[in-house]
Coordinates of C-alpha atoms in Angstrom, one line a residue:
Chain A
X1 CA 0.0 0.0 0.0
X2 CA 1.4 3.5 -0.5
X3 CA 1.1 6.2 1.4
X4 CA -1.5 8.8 1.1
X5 CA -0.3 12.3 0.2
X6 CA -3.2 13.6 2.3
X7 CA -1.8 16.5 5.1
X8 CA -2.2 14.9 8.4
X9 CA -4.7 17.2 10.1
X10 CA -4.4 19.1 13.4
X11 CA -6.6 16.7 14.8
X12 CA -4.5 13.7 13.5
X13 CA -1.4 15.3 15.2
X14 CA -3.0 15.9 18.3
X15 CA -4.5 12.5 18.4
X16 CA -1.0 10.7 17.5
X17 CA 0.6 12.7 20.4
X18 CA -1.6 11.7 23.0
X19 CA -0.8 7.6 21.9
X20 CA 2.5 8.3 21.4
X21 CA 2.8 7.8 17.6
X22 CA 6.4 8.1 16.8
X23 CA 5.9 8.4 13.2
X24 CA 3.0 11.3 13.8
X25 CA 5.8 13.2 16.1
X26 CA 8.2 13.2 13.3
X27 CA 6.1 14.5 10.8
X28 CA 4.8 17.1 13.5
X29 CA 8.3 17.9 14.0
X30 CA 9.8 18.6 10.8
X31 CA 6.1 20.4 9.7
X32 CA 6.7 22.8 12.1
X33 CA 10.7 23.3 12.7
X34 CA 10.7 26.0 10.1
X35 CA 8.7 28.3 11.5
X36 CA 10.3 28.4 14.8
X37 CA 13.3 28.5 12.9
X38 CA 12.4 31.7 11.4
X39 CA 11.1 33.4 14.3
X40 CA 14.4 32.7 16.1
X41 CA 16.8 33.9 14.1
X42 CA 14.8 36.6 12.8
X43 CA 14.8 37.7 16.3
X44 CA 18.5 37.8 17.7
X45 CA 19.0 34.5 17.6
X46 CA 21.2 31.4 16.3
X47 CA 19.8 28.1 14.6
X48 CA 21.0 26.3 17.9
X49 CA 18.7 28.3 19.7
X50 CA 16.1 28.0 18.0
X51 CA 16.6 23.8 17.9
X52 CA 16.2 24.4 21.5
X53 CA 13.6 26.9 21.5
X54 CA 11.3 24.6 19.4
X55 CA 12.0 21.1 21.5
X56 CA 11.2 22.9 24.5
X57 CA 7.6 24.2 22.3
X58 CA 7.2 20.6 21.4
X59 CA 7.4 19.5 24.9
X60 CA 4.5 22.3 26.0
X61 CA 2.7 21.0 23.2
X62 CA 3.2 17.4 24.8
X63 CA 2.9 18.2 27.7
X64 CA -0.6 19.9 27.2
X65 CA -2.3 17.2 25.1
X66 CA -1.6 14.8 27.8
X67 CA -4.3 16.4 29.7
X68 CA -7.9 14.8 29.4
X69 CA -9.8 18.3 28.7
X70 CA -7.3 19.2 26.3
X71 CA -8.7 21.3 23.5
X72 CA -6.9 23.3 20.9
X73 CA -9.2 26.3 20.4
X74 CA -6.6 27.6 17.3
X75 CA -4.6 26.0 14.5
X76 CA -1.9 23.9 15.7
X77 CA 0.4 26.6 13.8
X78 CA -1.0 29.5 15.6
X79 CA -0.4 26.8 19.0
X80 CA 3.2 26.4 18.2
X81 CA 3.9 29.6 17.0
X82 CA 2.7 31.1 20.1
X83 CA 4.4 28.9 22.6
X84 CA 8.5 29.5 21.0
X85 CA 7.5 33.3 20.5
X86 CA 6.7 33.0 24.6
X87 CA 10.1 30.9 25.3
X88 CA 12.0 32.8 23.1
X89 CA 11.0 36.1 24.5
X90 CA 11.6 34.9 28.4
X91 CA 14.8 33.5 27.1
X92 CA 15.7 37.0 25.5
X93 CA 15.0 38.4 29.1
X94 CA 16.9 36.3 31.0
X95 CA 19.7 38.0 29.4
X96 CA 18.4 41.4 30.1
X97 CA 17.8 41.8 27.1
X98 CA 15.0 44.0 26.6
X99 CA 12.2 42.5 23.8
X100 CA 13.1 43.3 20.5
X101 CA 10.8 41.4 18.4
X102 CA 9.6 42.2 15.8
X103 CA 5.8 41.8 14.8
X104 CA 5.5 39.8 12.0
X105 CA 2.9 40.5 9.7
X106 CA -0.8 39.2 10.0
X107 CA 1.1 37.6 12.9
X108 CA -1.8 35.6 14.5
X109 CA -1.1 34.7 18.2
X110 CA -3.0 31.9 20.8
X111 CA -3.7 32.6 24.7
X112 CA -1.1 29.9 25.4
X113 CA -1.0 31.2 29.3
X114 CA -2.3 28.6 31.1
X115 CA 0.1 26.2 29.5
X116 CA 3.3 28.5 29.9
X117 CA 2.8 28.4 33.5
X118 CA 2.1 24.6 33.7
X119 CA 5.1 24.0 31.9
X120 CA 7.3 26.4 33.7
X121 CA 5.8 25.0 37.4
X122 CA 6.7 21.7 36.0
X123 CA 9.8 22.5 34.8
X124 CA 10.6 24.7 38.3
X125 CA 9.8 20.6 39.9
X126 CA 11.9 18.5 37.6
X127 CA 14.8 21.1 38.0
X128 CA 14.0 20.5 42.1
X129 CA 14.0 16.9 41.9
X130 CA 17.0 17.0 40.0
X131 CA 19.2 19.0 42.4
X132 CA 17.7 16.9 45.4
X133 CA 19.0 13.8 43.3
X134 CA 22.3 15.8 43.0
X135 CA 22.3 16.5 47.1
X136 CA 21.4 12.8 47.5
X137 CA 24.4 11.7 46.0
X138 CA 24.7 7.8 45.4
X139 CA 23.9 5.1 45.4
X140 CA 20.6 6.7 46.4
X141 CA 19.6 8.6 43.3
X142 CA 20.4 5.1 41.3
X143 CA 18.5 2.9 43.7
X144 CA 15.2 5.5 43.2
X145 CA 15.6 5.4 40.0
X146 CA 15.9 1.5 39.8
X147 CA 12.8 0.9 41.9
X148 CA 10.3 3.9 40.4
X149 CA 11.3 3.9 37.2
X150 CA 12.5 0.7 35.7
X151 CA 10.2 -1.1 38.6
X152 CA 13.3 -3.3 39.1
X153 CA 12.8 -5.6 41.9
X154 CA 13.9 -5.5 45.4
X155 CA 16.2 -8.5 44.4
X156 CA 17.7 -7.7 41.3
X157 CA 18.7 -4.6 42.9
X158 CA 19.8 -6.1 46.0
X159 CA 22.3 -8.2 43.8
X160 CA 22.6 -4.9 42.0
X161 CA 24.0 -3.1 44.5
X162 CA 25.4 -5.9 46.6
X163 CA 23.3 -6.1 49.4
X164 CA 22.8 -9.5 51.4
X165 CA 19.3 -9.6 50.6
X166 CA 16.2 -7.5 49.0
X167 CA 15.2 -7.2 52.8
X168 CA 18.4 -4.5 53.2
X169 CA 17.6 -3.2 49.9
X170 CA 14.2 -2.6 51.1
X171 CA 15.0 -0.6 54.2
X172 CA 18.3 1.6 52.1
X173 CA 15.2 2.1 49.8
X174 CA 13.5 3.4 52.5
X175 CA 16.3 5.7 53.5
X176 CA 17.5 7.3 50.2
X177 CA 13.1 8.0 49.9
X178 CA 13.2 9.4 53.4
X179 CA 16.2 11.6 52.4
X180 CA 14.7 12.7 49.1
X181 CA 11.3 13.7 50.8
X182 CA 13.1 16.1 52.7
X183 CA 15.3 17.4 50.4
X184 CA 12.7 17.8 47.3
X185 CA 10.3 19.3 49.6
X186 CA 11.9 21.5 52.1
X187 CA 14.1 23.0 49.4
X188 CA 12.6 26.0 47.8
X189 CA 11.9 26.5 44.3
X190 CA 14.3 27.8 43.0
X191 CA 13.0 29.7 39.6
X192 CA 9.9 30.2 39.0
Chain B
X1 CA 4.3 -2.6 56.7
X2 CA 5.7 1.0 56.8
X3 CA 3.3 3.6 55.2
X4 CA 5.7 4.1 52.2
X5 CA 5.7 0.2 51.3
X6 CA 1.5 0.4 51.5
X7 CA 1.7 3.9 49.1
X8 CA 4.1 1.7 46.7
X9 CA 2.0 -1.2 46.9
X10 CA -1.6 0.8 46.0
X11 CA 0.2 2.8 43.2
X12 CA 1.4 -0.6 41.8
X13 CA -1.5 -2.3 41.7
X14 CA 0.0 -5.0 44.1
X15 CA -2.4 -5.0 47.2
X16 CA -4.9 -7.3 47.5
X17 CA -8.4 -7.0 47.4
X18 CA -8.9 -7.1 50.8
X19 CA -5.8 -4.7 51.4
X20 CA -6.6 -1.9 48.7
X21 CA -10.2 -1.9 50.3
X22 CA -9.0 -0.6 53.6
X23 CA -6.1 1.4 52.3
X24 CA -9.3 3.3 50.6
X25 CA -11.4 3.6 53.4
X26 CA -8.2 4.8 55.1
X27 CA -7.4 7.6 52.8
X28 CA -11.0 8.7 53.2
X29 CA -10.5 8.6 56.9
X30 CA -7.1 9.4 57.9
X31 CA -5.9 13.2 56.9
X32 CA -2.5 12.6 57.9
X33 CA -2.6 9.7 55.8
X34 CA -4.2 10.9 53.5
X35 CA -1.7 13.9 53.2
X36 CA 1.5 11.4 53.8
X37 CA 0.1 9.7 50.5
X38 CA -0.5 12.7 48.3
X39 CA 3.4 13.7 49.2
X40 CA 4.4 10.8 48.7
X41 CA 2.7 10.4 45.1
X42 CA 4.1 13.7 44.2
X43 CA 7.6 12.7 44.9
X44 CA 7.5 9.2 42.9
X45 CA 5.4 11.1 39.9
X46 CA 8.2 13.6 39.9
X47 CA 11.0 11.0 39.4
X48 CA 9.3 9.6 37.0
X49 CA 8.1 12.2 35.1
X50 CA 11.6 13.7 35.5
X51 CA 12.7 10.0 33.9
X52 CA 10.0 10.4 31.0
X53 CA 11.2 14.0 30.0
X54 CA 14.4 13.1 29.8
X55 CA 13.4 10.4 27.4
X56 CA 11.3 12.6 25.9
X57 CA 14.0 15.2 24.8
X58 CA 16.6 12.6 23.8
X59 CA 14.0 11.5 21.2
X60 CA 13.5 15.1 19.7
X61 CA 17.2 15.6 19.5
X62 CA 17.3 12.2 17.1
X63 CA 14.3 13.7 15.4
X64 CA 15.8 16.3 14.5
X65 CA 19.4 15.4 13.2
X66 CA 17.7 12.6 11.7
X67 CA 15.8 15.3 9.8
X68 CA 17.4 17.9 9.5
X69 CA 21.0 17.0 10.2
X70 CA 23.9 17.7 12.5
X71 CA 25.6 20.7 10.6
X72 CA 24.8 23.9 12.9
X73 CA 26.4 21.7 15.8
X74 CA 29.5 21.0 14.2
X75 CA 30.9 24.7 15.2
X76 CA 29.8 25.5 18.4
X77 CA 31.5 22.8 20.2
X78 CA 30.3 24.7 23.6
X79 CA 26.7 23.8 23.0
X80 CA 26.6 20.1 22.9
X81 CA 24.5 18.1 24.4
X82 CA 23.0 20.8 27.4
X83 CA 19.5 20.0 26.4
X84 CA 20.3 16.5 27.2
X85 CA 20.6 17.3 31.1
X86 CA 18.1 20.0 31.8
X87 CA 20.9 22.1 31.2
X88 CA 19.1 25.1 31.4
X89 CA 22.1 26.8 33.0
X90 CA 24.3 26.1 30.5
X91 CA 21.8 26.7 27.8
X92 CA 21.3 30.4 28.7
X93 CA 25.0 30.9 29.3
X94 CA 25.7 29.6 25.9
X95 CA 23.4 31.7 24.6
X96 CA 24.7 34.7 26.4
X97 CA 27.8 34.4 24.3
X98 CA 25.7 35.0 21.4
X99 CA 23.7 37.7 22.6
X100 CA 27.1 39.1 23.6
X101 CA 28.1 39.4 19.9
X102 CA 24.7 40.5 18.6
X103 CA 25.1 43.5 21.4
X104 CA 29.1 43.8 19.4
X105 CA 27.9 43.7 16.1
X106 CA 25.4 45.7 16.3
X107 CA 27.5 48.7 18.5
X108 CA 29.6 48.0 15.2
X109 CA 27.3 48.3 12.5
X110 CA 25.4 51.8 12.4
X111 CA 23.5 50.7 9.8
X112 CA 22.4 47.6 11.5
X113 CA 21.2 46.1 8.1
X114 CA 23.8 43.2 8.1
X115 CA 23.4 42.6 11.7
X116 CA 21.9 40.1 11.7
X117 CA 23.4 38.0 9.4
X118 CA 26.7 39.0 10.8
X119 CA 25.8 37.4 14.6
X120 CA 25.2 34.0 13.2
X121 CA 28.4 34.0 11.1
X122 CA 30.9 34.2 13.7
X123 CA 31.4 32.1 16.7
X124 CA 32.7 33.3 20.1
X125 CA 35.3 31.7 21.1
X126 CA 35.5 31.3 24.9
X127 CA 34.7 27.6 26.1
X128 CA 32.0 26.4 28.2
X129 CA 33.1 23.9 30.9
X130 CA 30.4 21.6 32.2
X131 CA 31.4 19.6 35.5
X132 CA 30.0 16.4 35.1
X133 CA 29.1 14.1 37.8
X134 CA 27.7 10.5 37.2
X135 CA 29.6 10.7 34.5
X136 CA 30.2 6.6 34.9
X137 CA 26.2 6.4 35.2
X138 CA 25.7 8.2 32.2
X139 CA 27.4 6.5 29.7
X140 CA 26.1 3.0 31.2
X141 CA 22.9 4.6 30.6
X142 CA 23.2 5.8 27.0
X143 CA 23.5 2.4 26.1
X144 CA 20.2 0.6 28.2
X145 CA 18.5 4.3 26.8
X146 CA 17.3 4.9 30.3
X147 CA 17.3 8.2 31.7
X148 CA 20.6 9.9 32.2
X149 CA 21.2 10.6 36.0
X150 CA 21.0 13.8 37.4
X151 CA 23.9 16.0 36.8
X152 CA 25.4 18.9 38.1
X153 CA 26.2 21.6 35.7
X154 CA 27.5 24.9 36.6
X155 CA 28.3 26.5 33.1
X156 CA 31.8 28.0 33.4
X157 CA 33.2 30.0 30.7
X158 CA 37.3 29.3 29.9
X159 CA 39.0 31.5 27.8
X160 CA 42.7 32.9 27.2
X161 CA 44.4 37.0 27.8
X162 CA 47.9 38.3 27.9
X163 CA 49.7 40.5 30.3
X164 CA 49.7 44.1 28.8
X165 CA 52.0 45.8 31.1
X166 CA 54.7 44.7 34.5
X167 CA 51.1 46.3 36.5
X168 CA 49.4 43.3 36.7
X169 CA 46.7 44.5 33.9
X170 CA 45.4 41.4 31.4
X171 CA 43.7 41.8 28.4
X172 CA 40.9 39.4 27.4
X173 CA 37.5 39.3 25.4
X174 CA 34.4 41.1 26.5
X175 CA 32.1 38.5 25.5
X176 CA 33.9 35.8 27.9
X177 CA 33.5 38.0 31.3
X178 CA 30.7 39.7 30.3
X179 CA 28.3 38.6 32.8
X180 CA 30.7 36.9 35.4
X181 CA 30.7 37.2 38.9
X182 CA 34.1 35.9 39.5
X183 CA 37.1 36.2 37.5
X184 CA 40.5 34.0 38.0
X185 CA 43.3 33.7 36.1
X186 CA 46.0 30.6 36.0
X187 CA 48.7 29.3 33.9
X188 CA 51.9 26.4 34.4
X189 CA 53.7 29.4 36.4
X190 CA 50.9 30.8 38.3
X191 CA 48.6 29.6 40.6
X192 CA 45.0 30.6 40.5
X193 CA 44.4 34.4 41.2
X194 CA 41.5 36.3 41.6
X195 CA 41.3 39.3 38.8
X196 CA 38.7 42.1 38.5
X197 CA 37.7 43.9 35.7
X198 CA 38.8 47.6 34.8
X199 CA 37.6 48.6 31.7
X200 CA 34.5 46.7 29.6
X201 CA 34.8 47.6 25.7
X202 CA 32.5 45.9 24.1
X203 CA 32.6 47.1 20.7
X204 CA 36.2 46.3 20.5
X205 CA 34.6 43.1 22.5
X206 CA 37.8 43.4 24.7
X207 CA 37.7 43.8 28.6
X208 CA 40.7 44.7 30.8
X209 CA 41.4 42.8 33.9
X210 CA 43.8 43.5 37.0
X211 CA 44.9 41.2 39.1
X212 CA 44.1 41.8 42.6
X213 CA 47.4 40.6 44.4
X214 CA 50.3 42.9 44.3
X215 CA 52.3 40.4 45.0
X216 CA 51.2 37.9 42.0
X217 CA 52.6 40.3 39.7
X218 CA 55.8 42.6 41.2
X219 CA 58.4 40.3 39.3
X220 CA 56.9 40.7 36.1
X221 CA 58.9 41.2 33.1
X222 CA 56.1 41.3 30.2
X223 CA 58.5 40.8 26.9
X224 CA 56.7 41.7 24.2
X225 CA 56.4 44.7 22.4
X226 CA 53.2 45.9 20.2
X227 CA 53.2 46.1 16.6
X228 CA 53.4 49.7 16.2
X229 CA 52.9 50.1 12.4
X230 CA 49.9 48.3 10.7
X231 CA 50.5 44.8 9.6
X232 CA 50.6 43.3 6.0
X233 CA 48.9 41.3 4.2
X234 CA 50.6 37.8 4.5
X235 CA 52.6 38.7 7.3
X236 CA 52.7 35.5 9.4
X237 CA 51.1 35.3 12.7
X238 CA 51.4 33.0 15.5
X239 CA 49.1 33.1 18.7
X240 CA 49.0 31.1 22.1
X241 CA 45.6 30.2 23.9
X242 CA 43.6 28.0 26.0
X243 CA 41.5 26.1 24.1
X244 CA 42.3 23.2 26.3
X245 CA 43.8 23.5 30.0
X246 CA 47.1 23.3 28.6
X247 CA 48.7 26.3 26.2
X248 CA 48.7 25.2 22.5
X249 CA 50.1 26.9 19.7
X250 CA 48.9 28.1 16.2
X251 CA 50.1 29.7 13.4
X252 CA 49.5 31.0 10.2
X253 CA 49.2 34.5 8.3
X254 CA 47.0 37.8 8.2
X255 CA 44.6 37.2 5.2
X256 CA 42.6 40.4 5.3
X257 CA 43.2 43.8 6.8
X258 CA 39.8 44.1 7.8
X259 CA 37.2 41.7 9.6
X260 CA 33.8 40.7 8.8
X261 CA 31.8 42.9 6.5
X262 CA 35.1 45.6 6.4
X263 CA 35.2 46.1 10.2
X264 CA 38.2 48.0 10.2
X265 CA 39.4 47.3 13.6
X266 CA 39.8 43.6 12.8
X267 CA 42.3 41.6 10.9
X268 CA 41.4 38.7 9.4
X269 CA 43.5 35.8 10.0
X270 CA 44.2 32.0 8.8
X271 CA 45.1 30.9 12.2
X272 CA 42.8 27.7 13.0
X273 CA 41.3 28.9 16.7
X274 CA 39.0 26.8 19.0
X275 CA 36.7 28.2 21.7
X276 CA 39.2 29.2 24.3
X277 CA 41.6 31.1 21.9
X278 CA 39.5 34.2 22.4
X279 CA 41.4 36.5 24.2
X280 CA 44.9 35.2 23.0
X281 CA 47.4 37.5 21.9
X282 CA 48.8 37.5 17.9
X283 CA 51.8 37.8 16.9
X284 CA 53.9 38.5 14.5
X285 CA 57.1 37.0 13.0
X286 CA 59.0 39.5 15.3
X287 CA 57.4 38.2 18.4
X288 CA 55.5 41.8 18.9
X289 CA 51.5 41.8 19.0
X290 CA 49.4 42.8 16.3
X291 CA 46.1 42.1 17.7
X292 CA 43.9 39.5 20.1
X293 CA 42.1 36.9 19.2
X294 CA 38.6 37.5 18.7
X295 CA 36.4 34.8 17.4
X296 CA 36.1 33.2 13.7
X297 CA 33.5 32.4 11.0
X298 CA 31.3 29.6 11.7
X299 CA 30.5 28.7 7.9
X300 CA 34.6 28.5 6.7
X301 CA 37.0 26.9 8.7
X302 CA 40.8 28.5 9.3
X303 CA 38.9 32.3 9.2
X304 CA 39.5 34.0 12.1
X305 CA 39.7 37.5 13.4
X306 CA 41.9 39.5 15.7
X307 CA 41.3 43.0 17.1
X308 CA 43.7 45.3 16.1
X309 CA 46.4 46.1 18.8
X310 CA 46.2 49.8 17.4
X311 CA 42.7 50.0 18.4
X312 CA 43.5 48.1 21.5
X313 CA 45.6 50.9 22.6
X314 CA 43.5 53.5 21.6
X315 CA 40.7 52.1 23.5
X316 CA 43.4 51.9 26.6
X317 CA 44.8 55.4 26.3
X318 CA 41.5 57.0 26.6
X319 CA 40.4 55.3 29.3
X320 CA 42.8 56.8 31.0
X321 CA 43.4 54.8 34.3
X322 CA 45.7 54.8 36.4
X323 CA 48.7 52.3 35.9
X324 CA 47.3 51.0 33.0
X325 CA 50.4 52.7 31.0
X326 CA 51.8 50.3 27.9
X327 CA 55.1 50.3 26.7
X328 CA 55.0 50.7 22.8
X329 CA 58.9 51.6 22.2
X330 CA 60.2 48.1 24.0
X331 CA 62.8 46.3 21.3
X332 CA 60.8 43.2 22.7
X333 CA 61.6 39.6 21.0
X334 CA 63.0 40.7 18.0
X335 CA 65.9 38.0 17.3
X336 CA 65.3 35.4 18.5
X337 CA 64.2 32.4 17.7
X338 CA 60.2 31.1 17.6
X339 CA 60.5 29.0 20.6
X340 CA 62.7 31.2 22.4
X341 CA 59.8 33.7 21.7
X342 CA 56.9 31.3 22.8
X343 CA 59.4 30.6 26.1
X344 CA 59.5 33.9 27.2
X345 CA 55.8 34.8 26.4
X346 CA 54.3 32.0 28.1
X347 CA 54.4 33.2 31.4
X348 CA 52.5 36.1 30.2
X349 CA 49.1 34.4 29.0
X350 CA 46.4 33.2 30.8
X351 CA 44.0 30.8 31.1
X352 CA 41.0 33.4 31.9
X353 CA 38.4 31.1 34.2
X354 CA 35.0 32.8 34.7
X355 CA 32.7 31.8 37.2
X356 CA 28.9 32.8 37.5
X357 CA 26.8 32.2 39.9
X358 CA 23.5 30.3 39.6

């Protein structure tokens, strides 16, 4: 069977990022790349930054259609669009920079608020978890890591990490967790 | 059964009946429960989401060489791979850089029609040093395509500078120290010494440093003398720099009298630099300085640039502070030999370490 020239619709691309369709992120990805691209560069910045600027859009994007009431209310180009031009202008002030952008013509833009600050509280956690992992040092960020996300079992990672048995593993489980409570919850956020 | 082995057990789906019942009616019951569970649920769906994103990104970044290949990565050698660790840090600070040459380019260009173009053409030179813990972890991870580890990265910028006078005054590039909190400076036959800025130029993008210590710098013999008539076309050049901890060498010849777009205070210059070099002195056969490695052009290879000395000591003289006196009539390193050169000007550049906090 060939493939159908057909455009994928915004509904198809929305629909393929909720599954997880590999094949529907590519062709999201390279559809849209350009027109980051262009809003980067036209606007102080370098082709690296803009790669950056538009995987951090793709993860909003992600991120967003993940949630059940999810409901794009504008084109998926206008979605995009909207999100890098946000990232790229708190980027631009981060330097100090004062914003420079230019309006483009006709330039249509989305209320993309509510997912700029779920992204940004999410990305303010993930940094936080990441420096209490840091503070925890090993072999407790590995032994987390093992148990919540690979599900390894108490006894592969008792002969893992050398333990006499998945009862010890159990309890230093129990430990590093106690240790990363505190640490991920009593230190403050550290950017918003 | 602690609590914690109960809140792993209902979010795995392991109780039994019976057991996921009253661990239910519990929560429904029992704040502080309750409470202890929603934490706890936070925590473990915060490592793991952490663990997902991280996949996640890895995936885009083989999207997109895969589409549209690896080419705008080749040059700037100080960007690879932040992305990869939520290296947001590092990111912005490699960024900087390049806002620090857009702010350059376009104090250079009235006009500011090329400007653009211009700032993605050349590539800063200092280099971007990411500590990197769980280094071990990491690799073993690239390979099982789990999640890399978490990883400490404060983004350090490195780059090179030369003594100008026996007053403890380096010069180096703006658009390394621009935004640093701390400066030091280090070579083979000095230990690492704190240095403060004097003077910021950043259209020349060139920034003069003193060292703070007396001390560091009250046997100085600085040996070189500057170029005092312009340079030729041809005329080979020579520099020294940090691209690497250790000093390297590289030569070759002045290819242009001008920079980018006819900048005027720039020569143009087939030495083969590497982040690092910015801020290292050129030289010419004579062993005297013509200039200070600026940056090069990211879309030819062997095309660098060098600010002029002459407009280095212009920019000096009317600044007008105090000390900051250079010696233009010295006979400096005239006869001898290139290695007897390089030996005696050695001492006399710098590894330029900039620290930042956050």
């Amino acid at each position: 069977m060939s493939r159908t020239k057909t455009p994928i619709s915004d509904e198809a691309f929305i629909a393929g990022l909720k599954s997880g369709d590999s094949l529907i992120l590519v062709a999201l990805y390279k559809k849209y790349y350009n027109i980051v691209l262009k809003l980067v560069v036209g606007n102080s910045g370098t082709q690296e930054s803009a790669e950056d600027i538009y995987q951090e859009t793709i993860i909003v994007l992600y991120e967003a259609v993940q949630k059940p009431n999810f409901v794009l209310s504008c084109q998926l180009q206008t979605f995009i669009y909207s999100i890098a031009k946000r990232l790229w202008l708190k980027q631009l002030r981060k330097f100090g920079q004062v914003s420079l952008m230019r309006e483009e013509e006709e330039e249509q833009l989305a209320d993309v608020q509510t997912e700029m600050q779920e992204h940004l509280q999410k990305e303010a956690d993930l940094e936080r978890m990441n420096q209490s992992l840091t503070t925890l040092g090993e072999p407790c960020a590995t032994l987390l890591n093992d148990f919540y996300v690979l599900k390894l079992s108490m006894e592969t990672i008792s002969e893992k990490f050398g333990y006499t048995n998945a009862d010890t593993a159990k309890n230093q489980k129990y430990k590093c967790l106690q240790r990363l409570k505190k640490q991920f919850f009593e230190t403050n956020s550290v950017e918003a | 059964m602690r609590s914690v082995d109960l809140f792993d057990g209902y979010l795995q789906g392991t109780l039994s009946t019976e057991e996921h019942k009253q661990f239910e009616l519990r929560l429904k019951t029992d704040l502080v429960f309750e409470q202890a569970f929603e934490q706890h649920k936070t925590l473990v769906e915060t490592l793991q989401n952490r663990a997902k994103q991280e996949v996640f990104k890895a995936q885009l970044k083989a999207i997109h060489t895969e589409a549209f290949g690896n080419d705008a990565r080749v040059i700037s050698i100080k960007q690879e791979g932040f992305f990869q660790r939520f290296g947001k840090t590092a990111f912005i600070a490699a960024s900087t850089g390049l806002i620090a040459v857009i702010t350059t380019v376009a104090l250079l260009s009235a006009g500011g029609y090329l400007l653009k173009r211009q700032s993605n053409e050349i590539t800063d030179l200092k280099r971007e040093v990411v500590e990197l813990k769980y280094s071990q972890n990491g690799i073993v991870s690239a390979f099982t395509s789990q999640p890399a580890p978490p990883r400490y990265a404060p983004a350090n910028l490195e780059g090179s500078g030369f003594a100008l006078n026996n007053n403890g005054f380096i010069i180096t590039s703006w658009h390394t120290i621009s935004d640093a909190d701390s400066i030091f400076i280090e070579n083979k036959f000095l230990e690492r010494t704190l240095a403060k800025v004097m003077i910021s130029d950043p259209k020349l993008d060139i920034a003069i440093l003193k060292i703070e210590t007396d001390t560091v710098y009250k046997n100085w013999n600085v040996p070189f003398a500057y170029a005092t008539k312009p340079s030729d076309l041809g005329e080979k050049v020579f520099t020294l720099g940090f691209p690497r901890k250790e000093v390297v060498y590289g030569e070759g010849a002045l290819s242009a009298l001008s920079g980018h777009y006819n900048d005027t205070t720039m020569y143009q210059v087939s030495i083969p630099v590497n982040p690092g070099n910015s801020g290292g002195p050129v030289m010419n056969e004579q062993g005297n300085i013509i200039g200070m490695i600026r940056g090069k052009l990211s879309s030819a290879e062997g095309t660098s640039y060098a600010v002029k000395i002459s407009d280095i000591l212009n920019s000096i003289n009317s600044s007008n502070t105090e000390g900051l006196n250079v010696n233009v009539s010295k006979k400096g390193l005239k006869n001898l030999k290139r290695v007897e050169q390089i030996k005696r000007i050695n001492p006399y550049v710098f590894n330029i370490m900039v620290y930042k906090e956050n």
